[in-house]
Structure formats: C-alpha cells, structure tokens
CSV table of C-alpha atoms in Angstrom, one decimal:
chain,number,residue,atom,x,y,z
A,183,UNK,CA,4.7,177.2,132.1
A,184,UNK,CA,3.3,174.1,130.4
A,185,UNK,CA,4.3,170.7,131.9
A,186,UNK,CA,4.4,167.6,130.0
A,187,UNK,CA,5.3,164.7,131.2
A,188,UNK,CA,6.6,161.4,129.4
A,189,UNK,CA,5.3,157.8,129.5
A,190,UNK,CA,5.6,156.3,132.9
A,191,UNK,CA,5.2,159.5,134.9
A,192,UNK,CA,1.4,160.7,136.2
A,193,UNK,CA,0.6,163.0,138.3
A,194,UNK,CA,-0.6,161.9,141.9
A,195,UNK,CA,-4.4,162.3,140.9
A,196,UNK,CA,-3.4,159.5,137.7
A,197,UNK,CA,-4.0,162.2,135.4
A,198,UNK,CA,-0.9,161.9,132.7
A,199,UNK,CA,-1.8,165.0,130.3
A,200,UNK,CA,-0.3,168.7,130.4
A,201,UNK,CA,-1.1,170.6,133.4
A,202,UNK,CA,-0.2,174.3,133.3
A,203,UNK,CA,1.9,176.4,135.8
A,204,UNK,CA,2.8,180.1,137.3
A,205,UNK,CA,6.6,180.4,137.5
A,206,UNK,CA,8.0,182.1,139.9
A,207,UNK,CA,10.2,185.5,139.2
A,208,UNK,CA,13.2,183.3,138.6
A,209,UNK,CA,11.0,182.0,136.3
A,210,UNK,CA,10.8,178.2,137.8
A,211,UNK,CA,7.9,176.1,139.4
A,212,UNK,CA,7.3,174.0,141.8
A,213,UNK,CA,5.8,171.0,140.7
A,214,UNK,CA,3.5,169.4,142.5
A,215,UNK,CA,4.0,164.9,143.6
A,216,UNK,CA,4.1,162.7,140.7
A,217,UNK,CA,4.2,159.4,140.6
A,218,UNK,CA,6.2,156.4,138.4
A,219,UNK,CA,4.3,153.9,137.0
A,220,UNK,CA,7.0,151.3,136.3
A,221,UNK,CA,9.6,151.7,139.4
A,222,UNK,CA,13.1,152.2,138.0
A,223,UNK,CA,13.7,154.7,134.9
A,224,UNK,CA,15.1,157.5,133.5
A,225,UNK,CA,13.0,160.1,131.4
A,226,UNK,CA,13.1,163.5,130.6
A,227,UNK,CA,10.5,166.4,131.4
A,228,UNK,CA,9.5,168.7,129.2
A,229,UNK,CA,8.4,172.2,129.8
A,230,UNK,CA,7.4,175.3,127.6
A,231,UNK,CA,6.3,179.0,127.7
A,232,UNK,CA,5.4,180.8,124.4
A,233,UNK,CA,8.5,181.0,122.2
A,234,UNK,CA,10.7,178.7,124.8
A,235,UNK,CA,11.2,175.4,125.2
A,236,UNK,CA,13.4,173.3,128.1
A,237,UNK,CA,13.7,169.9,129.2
A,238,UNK,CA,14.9,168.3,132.2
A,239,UNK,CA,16.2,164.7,133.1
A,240,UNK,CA,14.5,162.8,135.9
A,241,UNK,CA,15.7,160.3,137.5
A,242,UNK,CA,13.4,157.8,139.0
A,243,UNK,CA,14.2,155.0,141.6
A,244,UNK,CA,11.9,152.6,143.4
A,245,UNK,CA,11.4,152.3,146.9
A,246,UNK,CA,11.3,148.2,148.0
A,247,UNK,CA,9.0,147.3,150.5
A,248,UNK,CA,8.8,144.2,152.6
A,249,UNK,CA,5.5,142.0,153.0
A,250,UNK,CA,4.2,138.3,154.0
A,251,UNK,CA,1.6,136.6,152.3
A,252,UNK,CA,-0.9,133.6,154.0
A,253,UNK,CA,-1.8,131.9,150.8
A,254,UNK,CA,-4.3,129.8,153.0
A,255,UNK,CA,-5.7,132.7,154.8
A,256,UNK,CA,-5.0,135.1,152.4
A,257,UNK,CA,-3.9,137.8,155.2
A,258,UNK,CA,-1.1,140.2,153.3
A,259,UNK,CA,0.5,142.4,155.9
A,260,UNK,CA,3.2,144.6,154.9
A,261,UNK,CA,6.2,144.0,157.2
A,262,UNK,CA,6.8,147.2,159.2
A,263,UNK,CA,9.9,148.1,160.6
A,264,UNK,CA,11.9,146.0,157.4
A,265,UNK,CA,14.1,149.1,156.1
A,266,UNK,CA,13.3,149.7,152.7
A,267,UNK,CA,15.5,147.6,149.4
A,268,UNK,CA,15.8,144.7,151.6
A,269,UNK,CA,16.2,141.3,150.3
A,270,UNK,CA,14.0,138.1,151.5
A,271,UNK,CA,16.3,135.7,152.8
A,272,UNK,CA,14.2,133.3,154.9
A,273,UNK,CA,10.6,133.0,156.5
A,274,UNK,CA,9.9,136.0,157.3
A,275,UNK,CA,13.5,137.1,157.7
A,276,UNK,CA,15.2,139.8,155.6
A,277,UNK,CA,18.7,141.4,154.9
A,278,UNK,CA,19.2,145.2,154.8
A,279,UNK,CA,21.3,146.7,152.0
A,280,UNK,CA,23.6,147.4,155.5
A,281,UNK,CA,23.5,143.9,156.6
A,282,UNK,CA,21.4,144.2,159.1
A,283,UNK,CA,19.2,140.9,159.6
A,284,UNK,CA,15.8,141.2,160.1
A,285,UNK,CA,12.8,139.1,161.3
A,286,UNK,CA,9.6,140.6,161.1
A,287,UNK,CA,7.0,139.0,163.7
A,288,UNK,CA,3.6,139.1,162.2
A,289,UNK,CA,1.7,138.0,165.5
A,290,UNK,CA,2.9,141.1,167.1
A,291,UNK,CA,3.3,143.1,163.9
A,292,UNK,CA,7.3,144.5,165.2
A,293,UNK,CA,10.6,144.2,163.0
A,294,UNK,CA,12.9,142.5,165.3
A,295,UNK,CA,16.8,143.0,164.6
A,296,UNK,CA,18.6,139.8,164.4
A,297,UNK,CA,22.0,140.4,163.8
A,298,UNK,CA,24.5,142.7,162.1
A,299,UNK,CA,27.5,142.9,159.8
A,300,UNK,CA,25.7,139.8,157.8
A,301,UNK,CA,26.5,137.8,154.8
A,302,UNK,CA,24.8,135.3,154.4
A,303,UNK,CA,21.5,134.2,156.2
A,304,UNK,CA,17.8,132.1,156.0
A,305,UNK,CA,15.5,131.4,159.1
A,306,UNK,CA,13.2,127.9,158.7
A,307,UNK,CA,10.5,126.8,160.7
A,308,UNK,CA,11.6,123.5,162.9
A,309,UNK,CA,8.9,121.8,163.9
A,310,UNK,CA,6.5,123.5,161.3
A,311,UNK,CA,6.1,126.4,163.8
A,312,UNK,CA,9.6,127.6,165.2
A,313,UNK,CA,11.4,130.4,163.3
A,314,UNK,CA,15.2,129.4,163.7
A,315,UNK,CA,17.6,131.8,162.2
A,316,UNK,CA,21.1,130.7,160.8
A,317,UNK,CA,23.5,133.3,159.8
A,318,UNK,CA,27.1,134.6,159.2
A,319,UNK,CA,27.5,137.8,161.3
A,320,UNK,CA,31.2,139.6,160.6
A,321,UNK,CA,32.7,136.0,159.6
A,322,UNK,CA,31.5,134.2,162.4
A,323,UNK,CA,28.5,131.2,162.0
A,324,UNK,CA,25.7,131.6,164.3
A,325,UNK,CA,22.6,129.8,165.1
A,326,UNK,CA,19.2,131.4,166.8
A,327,UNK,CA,16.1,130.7,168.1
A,328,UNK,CA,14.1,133.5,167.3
A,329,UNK,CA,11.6,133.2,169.5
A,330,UNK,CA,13.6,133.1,172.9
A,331,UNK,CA,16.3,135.1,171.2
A,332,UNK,CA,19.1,132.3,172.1
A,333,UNK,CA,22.4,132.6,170.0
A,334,UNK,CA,25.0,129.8,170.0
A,335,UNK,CA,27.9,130.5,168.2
A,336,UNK,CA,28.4,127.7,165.8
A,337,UNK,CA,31.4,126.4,167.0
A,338,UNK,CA,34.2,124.2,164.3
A,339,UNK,CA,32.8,126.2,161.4
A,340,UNK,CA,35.2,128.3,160.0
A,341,UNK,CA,35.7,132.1,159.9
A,342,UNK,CA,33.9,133.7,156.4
A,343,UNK,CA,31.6,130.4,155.5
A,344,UNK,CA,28.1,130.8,153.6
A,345,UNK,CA,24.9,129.8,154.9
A,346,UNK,CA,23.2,127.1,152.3
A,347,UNK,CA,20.2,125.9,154.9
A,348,UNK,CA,19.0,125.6,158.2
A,349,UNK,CA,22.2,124.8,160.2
A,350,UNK,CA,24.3,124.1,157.6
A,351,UNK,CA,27.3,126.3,156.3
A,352,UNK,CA,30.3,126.0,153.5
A,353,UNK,CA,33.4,126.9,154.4
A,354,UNK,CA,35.5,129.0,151.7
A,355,UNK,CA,37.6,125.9,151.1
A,356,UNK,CA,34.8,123.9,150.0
A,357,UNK,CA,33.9,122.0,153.0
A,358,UNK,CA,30.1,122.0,153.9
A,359,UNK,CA,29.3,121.6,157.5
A,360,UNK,CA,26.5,121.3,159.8
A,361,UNK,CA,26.2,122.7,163.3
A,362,UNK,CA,24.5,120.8,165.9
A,363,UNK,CA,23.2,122.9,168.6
A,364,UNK,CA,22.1,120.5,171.0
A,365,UNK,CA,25.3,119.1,171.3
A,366,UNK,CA,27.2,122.5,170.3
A,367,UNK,CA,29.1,120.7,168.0
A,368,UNK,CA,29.9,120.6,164.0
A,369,UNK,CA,30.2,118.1,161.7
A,370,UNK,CA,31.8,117.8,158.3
A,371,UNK,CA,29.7,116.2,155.6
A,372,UNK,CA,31.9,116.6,152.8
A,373,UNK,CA,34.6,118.4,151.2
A,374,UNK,CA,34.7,120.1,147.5
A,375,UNK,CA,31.2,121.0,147.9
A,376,UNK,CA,29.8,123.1,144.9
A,377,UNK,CA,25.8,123.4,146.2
A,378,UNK,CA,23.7,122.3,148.5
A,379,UNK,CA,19.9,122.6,150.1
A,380,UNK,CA,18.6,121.6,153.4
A,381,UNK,CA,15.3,120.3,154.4
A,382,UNK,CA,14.0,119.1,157.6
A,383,UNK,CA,12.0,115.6,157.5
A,384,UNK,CA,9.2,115.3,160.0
A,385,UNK,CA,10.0,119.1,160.6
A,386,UNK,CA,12.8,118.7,162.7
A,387,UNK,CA,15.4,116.3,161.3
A,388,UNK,CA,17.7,117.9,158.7
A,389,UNK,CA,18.5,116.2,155.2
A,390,UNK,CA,21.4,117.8,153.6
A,391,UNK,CA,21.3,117.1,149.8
A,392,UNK,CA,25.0,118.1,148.1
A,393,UNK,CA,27.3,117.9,145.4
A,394,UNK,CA,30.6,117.0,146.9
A,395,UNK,CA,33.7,116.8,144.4
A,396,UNK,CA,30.6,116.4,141.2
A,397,UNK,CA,28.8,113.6,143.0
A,398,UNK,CA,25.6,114.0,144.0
A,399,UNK,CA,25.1,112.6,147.4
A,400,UNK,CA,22.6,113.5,150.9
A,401,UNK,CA,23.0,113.2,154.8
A,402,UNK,CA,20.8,112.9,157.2
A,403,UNK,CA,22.0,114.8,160.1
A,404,UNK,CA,19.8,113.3,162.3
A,405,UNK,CA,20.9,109.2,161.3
A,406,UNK,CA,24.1,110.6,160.7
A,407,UNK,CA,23.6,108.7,157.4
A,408,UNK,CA,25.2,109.4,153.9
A,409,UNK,CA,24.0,108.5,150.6
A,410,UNK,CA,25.5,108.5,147.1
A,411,UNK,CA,22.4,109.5,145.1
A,412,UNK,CA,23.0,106.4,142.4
A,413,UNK,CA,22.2,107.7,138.7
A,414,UNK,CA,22.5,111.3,139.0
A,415,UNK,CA,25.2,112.4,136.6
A,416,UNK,CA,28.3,114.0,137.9
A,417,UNK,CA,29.1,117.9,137.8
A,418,UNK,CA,24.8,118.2,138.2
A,419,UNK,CA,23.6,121.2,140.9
A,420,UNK,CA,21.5,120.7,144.2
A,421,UNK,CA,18.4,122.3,143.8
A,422,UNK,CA,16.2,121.2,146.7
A,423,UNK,CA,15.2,118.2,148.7
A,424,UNK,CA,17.5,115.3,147.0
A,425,UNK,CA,16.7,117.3,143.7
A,426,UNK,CA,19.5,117.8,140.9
A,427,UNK,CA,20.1,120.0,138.0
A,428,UNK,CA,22.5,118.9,135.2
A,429,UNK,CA,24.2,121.1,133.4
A,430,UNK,CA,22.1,120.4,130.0
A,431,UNK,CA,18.8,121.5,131.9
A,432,UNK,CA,17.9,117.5,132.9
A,433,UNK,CA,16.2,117.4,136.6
A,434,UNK,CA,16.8,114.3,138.7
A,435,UNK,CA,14.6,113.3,142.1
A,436,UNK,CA,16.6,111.0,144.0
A,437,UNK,CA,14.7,107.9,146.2
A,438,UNK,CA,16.7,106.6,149.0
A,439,UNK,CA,14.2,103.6,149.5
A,440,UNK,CA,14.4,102.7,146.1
A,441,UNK,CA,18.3,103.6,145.6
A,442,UNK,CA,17.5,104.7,142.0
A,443,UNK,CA,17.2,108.6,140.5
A,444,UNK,CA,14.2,109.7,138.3
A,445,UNK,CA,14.1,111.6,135.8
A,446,UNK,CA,11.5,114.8,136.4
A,447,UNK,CA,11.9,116.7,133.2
A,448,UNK,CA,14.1,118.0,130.5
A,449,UNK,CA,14.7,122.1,130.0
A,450,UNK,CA,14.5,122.9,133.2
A,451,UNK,CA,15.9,125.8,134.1
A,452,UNK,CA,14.8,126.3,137.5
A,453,UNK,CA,13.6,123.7,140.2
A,454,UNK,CA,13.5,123.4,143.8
A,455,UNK,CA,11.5,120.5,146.4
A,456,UNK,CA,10.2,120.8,149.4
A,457,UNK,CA,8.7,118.4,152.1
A,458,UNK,CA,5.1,118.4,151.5
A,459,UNK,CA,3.8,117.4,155.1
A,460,UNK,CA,7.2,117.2,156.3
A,461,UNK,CA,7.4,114.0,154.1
A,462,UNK,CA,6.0,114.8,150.9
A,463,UNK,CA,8.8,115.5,148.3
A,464,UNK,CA,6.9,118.2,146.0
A,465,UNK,CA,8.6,119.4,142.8
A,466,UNK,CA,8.1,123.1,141.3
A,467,UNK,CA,9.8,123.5,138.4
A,468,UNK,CA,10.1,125.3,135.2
A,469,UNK,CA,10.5,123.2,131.8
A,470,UNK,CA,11.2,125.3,128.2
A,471,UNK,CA,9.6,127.5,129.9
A,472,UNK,CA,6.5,126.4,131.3
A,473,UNK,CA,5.7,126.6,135.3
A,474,UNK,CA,4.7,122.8,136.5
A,475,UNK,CA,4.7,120.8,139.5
A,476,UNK,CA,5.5,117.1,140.3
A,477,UNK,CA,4.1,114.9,143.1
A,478,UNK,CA,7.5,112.4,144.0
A,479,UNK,CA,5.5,110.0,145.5
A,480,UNK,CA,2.1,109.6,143.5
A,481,UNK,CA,4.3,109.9,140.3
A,482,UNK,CA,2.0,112.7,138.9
A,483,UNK,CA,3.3,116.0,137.2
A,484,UNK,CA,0.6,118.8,136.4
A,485,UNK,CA,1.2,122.0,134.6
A,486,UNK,CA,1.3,125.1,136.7
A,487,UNK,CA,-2.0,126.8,134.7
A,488,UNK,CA,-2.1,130.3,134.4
A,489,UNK,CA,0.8,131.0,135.7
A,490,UNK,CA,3.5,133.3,133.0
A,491,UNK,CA,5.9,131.5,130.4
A,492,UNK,CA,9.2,131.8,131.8
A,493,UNK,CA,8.9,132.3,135.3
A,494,UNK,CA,11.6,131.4,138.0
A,495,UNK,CA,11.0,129.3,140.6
A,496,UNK,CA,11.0,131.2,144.0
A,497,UNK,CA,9.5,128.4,146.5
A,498,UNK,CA,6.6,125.9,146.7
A,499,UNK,CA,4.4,125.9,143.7
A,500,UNK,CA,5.7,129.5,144.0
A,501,UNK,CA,6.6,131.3,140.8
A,502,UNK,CA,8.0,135.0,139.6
A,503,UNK,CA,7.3,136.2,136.4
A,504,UNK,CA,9.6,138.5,134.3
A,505,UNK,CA,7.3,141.0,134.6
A,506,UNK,CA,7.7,141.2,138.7
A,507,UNK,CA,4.4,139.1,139.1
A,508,UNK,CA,4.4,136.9,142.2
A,509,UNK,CA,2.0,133.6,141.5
A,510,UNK,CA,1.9,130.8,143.7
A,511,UNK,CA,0.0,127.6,142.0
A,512,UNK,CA,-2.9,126.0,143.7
A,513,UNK,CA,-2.9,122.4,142.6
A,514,UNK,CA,-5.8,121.0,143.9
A,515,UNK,CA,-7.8,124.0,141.9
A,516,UNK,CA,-5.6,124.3,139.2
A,517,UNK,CA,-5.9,127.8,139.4
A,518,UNK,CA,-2.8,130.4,140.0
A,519,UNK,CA,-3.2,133.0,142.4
A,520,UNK,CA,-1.4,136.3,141.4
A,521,UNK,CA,0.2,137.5,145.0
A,522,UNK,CA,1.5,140.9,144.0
A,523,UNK,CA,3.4,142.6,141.5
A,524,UNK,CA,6.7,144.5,141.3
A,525,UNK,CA,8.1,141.8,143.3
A,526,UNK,CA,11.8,142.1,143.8
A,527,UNK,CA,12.9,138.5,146.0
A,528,UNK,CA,10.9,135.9,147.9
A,529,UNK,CA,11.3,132.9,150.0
A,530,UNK,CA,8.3,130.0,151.2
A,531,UNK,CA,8.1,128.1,153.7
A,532,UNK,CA,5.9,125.7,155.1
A,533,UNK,CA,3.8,127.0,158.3
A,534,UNK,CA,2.8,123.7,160.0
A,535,UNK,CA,4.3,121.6,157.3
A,536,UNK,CA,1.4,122.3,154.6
A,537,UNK,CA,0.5,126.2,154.9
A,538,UNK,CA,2.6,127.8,152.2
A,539,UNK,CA,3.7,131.3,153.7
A,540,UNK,CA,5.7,133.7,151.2
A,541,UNK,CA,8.0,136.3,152.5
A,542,UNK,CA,9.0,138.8,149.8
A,543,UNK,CA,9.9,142.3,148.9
A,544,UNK,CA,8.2,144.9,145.9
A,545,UNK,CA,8.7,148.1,144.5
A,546,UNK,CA,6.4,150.5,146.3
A,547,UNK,CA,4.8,153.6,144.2
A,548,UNK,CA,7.5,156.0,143.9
C-alpha cells in the first residue's frame, strides 16, 4: 500500500513524499512515527493499492512543554518535571491543566509542587533574587516563600478572590486587597476595582497601581500611601507599573513626583512597565501595531526593530508574534533576539533587578 501524506505531516526522517508499504492479511499497515510540522491540525491520510483508494482523518494535537530562558546568559533549559500544556504564570512558576502549581528550580534542575486545587497564581522575585509565590488554592489566599517552603495563609482576604500581583488579591465583590506577611495582616486598598498590577520598588516595596470605581489611582504598600493618578481619563485599564490603557487605545505613564500623567502613545493595544533597576519605569508596548519601547525617565521611546508587526506584549521588551515567535528586544543593540517558537504563554521577570529571565511554554514536535 502507497502512503501519502498531506501538508504538515513528514515522516520522522523529514522526508514528506510517498513511502510504500506491505499490508498485513487484514490488509492494514502499520505505519511507522510521523511527525507534524505546525502543532495543532486536522488532515486526512491517504492510502492506495492498484484499483483502490481510502483515506483516513488524523487528528493531530501538540504536546506543550515548559522552558526558562537567561537572555543575558543565554542558558535555555527546558523545565523538567512541568507536566505538559501548562500555562506560565510567574517566574519560573506554572499552572497545570489540573491546577497543580508548579515552580521549577533551575539551580537544582527539580519541578517543585507548590500547591493544588489553584486558580489563580504568579511567583516574583523580592529582593531581585527571592522567588515568592502568591496564589489561590481551593478559595483560600496564600502567600509562600519558595525557597524555605513557608505558607501563611493570607488572612482577611476573602474566600474565591484572584491573584493580580505579588501579595495582592481582588475579592469577587470588587475589593482589591494586599496581604502583609510580616505582620499577617490585610489591607483594603480600594473597592470597585476593575484591574490592577503590582510592582516592587527597590525590589522589596510593593506599588499597587489600580482602577478603583474608573479612577486611576496607586498605593504604596510599604508608605501606606495612595495616589489619584491626576490626568488619566476615567474607565482606562492598569497595565503595569502606574501605566494605563484607555479604552480608545491611548497609553498614560503616571509620575507621582511630578503629579501629572504622560501621554506614551496612541494605538496601543498592548502595554505593560516594569521597574528597570528596581526604579526604572521601562515601557514595552505595541502601537498600530509596531513593537516599541519607552524610557519613563530619560523621556526617550525607540522602536522595537526586527521584532514582528502585531505582536503582544508578554513582559520586558518581551514580545510574541502571531506566528508563536518569542522575541525579547535588546535596546542597547537594537537588535531582537528570536527566543523560540511555538510559544504558547510567557511571563519576565527581572533576576537582580536588570537580568530579564523569561519563563514560558511551546508546542513540542508531535
């Protein structure tokens, strides 16, 4: 029996013509492995003997792998143990399909289990080098070090909340809170909260930028300060480190020493900022569609060369492309650098405050 396979489908040695077969005296075969090219699909076989022809559907599904990738040192390990179709959630944290939580430790190269029964989750580093998970496990707000393994329940947040940062959770009602540890206690920033980011200044204290009731406003949990960010239209989304999206695609930086709110770009239809040095507010963003970058304090914007028209934003000068490409942007070079392909969900952090680290997930060869 001849065997022809359709577009996307090669056999394991890349060849991708007709290969030829004995049937057995049922008259099938036994085909040897064949690989998909492009993950996910659904094609049909084709097979023939002299005077008979039959096809057959295949369906093809992509196996999701879990990695980390040093852009400084370039190192690229795949993250063992991560059960396969999990999502990135945090640095170098993932959740299973089962909700499982999952922190994969690349010094000693072991998956360690976090928690179970998860919703919601993300793990940042405090103090540029201390993985801290926070996470909802079967309703309840928790709080861990990673590193010692010591979980404090996050006591005064209620039952069924969703994690939006690194101590920080919104209740179903609308009401953001954020646990402190130290004193095992929780405090409520605001009420009718429709987004918010976290970020920790200096590495350590957290800055809580929110839209509470369509006013943009931030709190420093460590000051126990709030601020209305002046000039930012109402109904507009947090995006990342006192960074707002309007609704018409308008992106606002807020500065607190300056009370005023500058305009970043228009079109935007993804953003997020992180703290560049712990201090640094650095702006990643995608305007009608092209990838670019904006230095808060130095006032300068550069386009993100290289890397594809309408990307999202994923992270840091961290970009996906529609076509699954993973592309962080080096500034100082001006030059992207492709990270991998297939890529299914990612997350960056900052290792020591300037050492971009991606943790993501790709399709694996099927």
């Amino acid at each position: 029996m001849t065997i022809l396979l359709p577009s996307g489908l090669k056999w394991a040695d890349g060849f991708t013509g007709a290969r030829t077969f004995t049937t057995d005296q049922n008259g099938r075969v036994v085909l040897p492995a064949i690989t998909a090219v492009n993950g996910d699909a659904s094609v049909t076989l084709s097979g023939s003997i002299p005077g008979a022809n039959a096809t057959a559907p295949v369906t093809v599904t992509a196996q999701v792998g879990a990695k980390i990738y040093n852009v400084v040192s370039t190192e690229n390990p795949p993250a063992t143990g991560i059960p396969l179709g999990s999502v990135a959630v945090g640095h170098g944290t993932y959740l299973t399909g089962d909700g499982n939580l999952v922190y994969f430790n690349t010094g000693a190269g072991v998956a360690m289990p976090l928690a179970t029964d998860v919703s919601s989750g993300t793990t940042v580093l405090v103090g540029g080098t201390q993985s801290y998970a926070t996470y909802v496990s079967g309703g309840i707000a928790m709080v861990q070090d990673v590193a010692t393994g010591t979980t404090i329940t996050a006591a005064g947040i209620p039952n069924g909340s969703t994690v939006v940062g690194h101590g920080t959770f919104l209740a179903p009602n609308g009401d953001l809170y954020y646990f402190n540890s130290g004193a095992n206690t929780s405090v409520l920033i605001g009420s009718g909260v429709s987004s918010a980011k976290v970020a920790l200044l200096n590495g350590t204290q957290p800055v809580v930028t929110y839209v509470s009731n369509g006013t943009a406003m931030a709190y420093n949990a460590a000051t126990a300060s709030f601020v209305t960010a002046t000039g930012v239209p109402a109904g507009s989304t947090a995006v990342g480190h006192a960074t707002y999206l309007t609704p018409d695609g308008m992106l606002y930086v807020f500065r607190a020493a300056t009370n005023t709110a500058v305009v970043v770009s228009s079109g935007v239809s993804s953003a997020t900022t992180a703290l560049y040095g712990g201090t640094q507010p650095y702006v990643t963003y995608v305007t009608t569609g092209i990838p670019a970058v904006y230095d808060v304090i130095n006032g300068t914007y550069q386009t993100a060369t290289g890397v594809p028209s309408n990307s999202a934003v994923v992270g840091h000068a961290t970009f996906l492309a529609p076509d699954g490409q993973l592309v962080y942007y080096n500034a100082g070079a001006n030059a992207p650098i492709v990270l991998d392909v297939a890529v299914t969900s990612a997350d960056v952090h900052l290792y020591e405050g300037t050492y971009p680290i991606v943790t993501y997930t790709h399709q694996l060869v099927c």
